[in-house]
Amino acid sequence: MLTLAVLSTAVTGCNTTGCTDNQNSVPLAGFYSISTLEKVAIDSLAISGVGAPNDSLLVGPSQAASQVYLPFRAADNATTFVIKYMQKHLAEQGVEDRITFYYESMPFFASEECGAMYHYRITRVSHTVNILDSVGVSDSLITNIERSTIGLYFRIAEPDPDEPGTDEPGTDTPDPDNPENPDPENPDPDNPDPDNPGTDEPRTDNPDPDSPQEGADNV
C-alpha cells in the first residue's frame, strides 16, 4: 500500500500551477448493491491495504462511505486490500473480504511543469465472496483523471417482496369458510342460525356434497 509520503515519491516536480488537480493515478472504486445495481452508502466498514504502514485505514467504520480510493504499489505488480465488516454480529465472527488487483505499472510523463507519474493497467482481479459478491472494472487503464472505474458489488439485505403485509390479498378480510375467521354476522360457528345465511352464502342447513360451494377457489 502507498501512504501519501510514498505516493509523493512517484511524482516529481508536481507543485507548479501547470499541473492537474489530481497529480497521482489512484483507482477510485464505488459501492453498489448486487440486487439493485444501485450505488449505496455503507457504514461500519474498515478498508485498508495489506502491508500498509501502520495499518492505515482508507475507510473507517465511523463513517458511511459510497466509494474509496485504492492506491496501488508502483513497485509491485499486485496490491491487496482487506474489507472488514464492523457490524457487531459480523465483527464477532471476523467476517472480511479481500481483493487483489494485478496490474502493470507504466511511467507517464505529464509535462515539463508536472513531471512524471505512474499509470496502471489492470490485468486481473481476484477476491473472496463473503459479503462482497463481485468486482467490476469499466476501464482497465487507471490514470490521474478523476473518475470511478471500479465497482464493488455487495450483498446487502433488501426488503423481502414476498413478506406478507397489510396489502396482501385476503389478510384483512375474514374468511367465512375458515373457523378461525368466522363470519362477523354469525360469530358462533357452533350455533349457526339457519335463518340468517348471509347475503353471499348459500343456506347451509341442507348442503349438497356434489355441488361445490361458490368461491372455493378463493380459499
XYZ file of C-alpha atoms in Angstrom, residues 102-215:
114
model
C -2.947 -7.385 -10.640
C -1.615 -4.692 -12.954
C 1.190 -3.238 -14.992
C 2.853 -0.016 -13.798
C 3.614 2.422 -16.613
C 5.691 5.579 -16.047
C 3.981 8.525 -17.686
C 5.498 11.920 -18.443
C 2.758 14.504 -17.963
C 4.504 17.797 -18.747
C 7.572 19.855 -18.008
C 5.718 21.585 -15.187
C 4.244 18.442 -13.619
C 6.917 15.900 -14.431
C 6.219 12.151 -14.310
C 3.673 9.883 -12.656
C 2.526 6.279 -12.914
C -0.424 4.961 -14.886
C -1.684 1.428 -14.289
C -3.237 -1.222 -16.498
C -5.340 -3.729 -14.527
C -4.842 -7.232 -15.918
C -6.742 -9.367 -13.407
C -8.782 -9.167 -10.186
C -9.331 -11.863 -7.559
C -11.455 -11.627 -4.410
C -13.299 -13.544 -1.716
C -17.103 -13.725 -1.674
C -18.325 -13.405 1.906
C -20.313 -10.146 1.724
C -18.640 -8.902 -1.449
C -20.326 -10.512 -4.446
C -18.263 -9.291 -7.372
C -15.854 -6.653 -8.658
C -16.364 -4.839 -11.949
C -13.790 -2.834 -13.908
C -15.247 -0.497 -16.539
C -11.824 0.677 -17.774
C -8.623 -1.210 -17.040
C -6.448 1.878 -17.620
C -6.002 3.913 -14.437
C -4.822 7.488 -14.991
C -4.916 10.656 -12.944
C -8.345 11.573 -14.400
C -10.883 11.829 -11.578
C -13.414 9.069 -12.301
C -14.692 5.810 -10.838
C -13.656 2.820 -12.955
C -14.089 0.057 -10.345
C -17.354 -1.203 -8.875
C -17.559 -3.221 -5.650
C -20.873 -5.098 -5.538
C -22.060 -6.142 -2.083
C -24.826 -8.491 -0.954
C -26.953 -6.055 1.043
C -30.179 -7.005 2.808
C -33.181 -5.777 0.839
C -36.895 -5.855 1.843
C -38.476 -9.211 1.009
C -41.225 -8.636 -1.575
C -42.853 -11.950 -0.556
C -43.197 -10.906 3.077
C -46.938 -10.746 3.953
C -48.201 -7.260 4.682
C -51.390 -5.324 5.172
C -51.830 -5.017 1.426
C -51.642 -8.769 0.895
C -54.888 -10.037 -0.647
C -57.168 -11.564 1.940
C -55.148 -10.624 5.018
C -57.653 -8.141 6.386
C -60.884 -9.795 5.137
C -62.473 -12.545 7.261
C -62.895 -15.899 5.521
C -66.393 -17.347 6.215
C -65.111 -20.857 5.382
C -62.303 -20.667 7.953
C -63.437 -21.351 11.565
C -60.556 -19.205 12.837
C -62.046 -16.243 10.956
C -65.826 -16.633 11.462
C -68.471 -14.718 9.592
C -68.949 -11.497 11.597
C -72.734 -11.904 11.233
C -72.517 -15.371 12.808
C -69.696 -15.160 15.367
C -70.539 -18.520 16.987
C -69.717 -21.309 14.476
C -71.126 -23.981 16.870
C -74.606 -22.456 16.804
C -75.288 -21.351 13.230
C -78.542 -19.585 12.559
C -80.136 -21.267 9.528
C -82.468 -18.302 9.146
C -79.542 -15.947 8.658
C -77.335 -17.439 5.948
C -75.870 -14.068 4.970
C -76.134 -12.157 1.733
C -73.436 -14.070 -0.189
C -73.559 -17.556 1.366
C -75.960 -20.322 0.283
C -78.113 -21.885 3.014
C -76.053 -24.447 4.934
C -78.842 -26.485 6.586
C -79.064 -28.854 3.568
C -75.594 -28.942 1.990
C -75.228 -30.767 -1.313
C -71.877 -32.640 -1.265
C -71.933 -32.937 -5.036
C -72.299 -29.197 -5.529
C -69.075 -27.298 -4.678
C -69.596 -24.026 -2.861
C -69.169 -20.810 -4.792
C -65.814 -19.089 -4.274
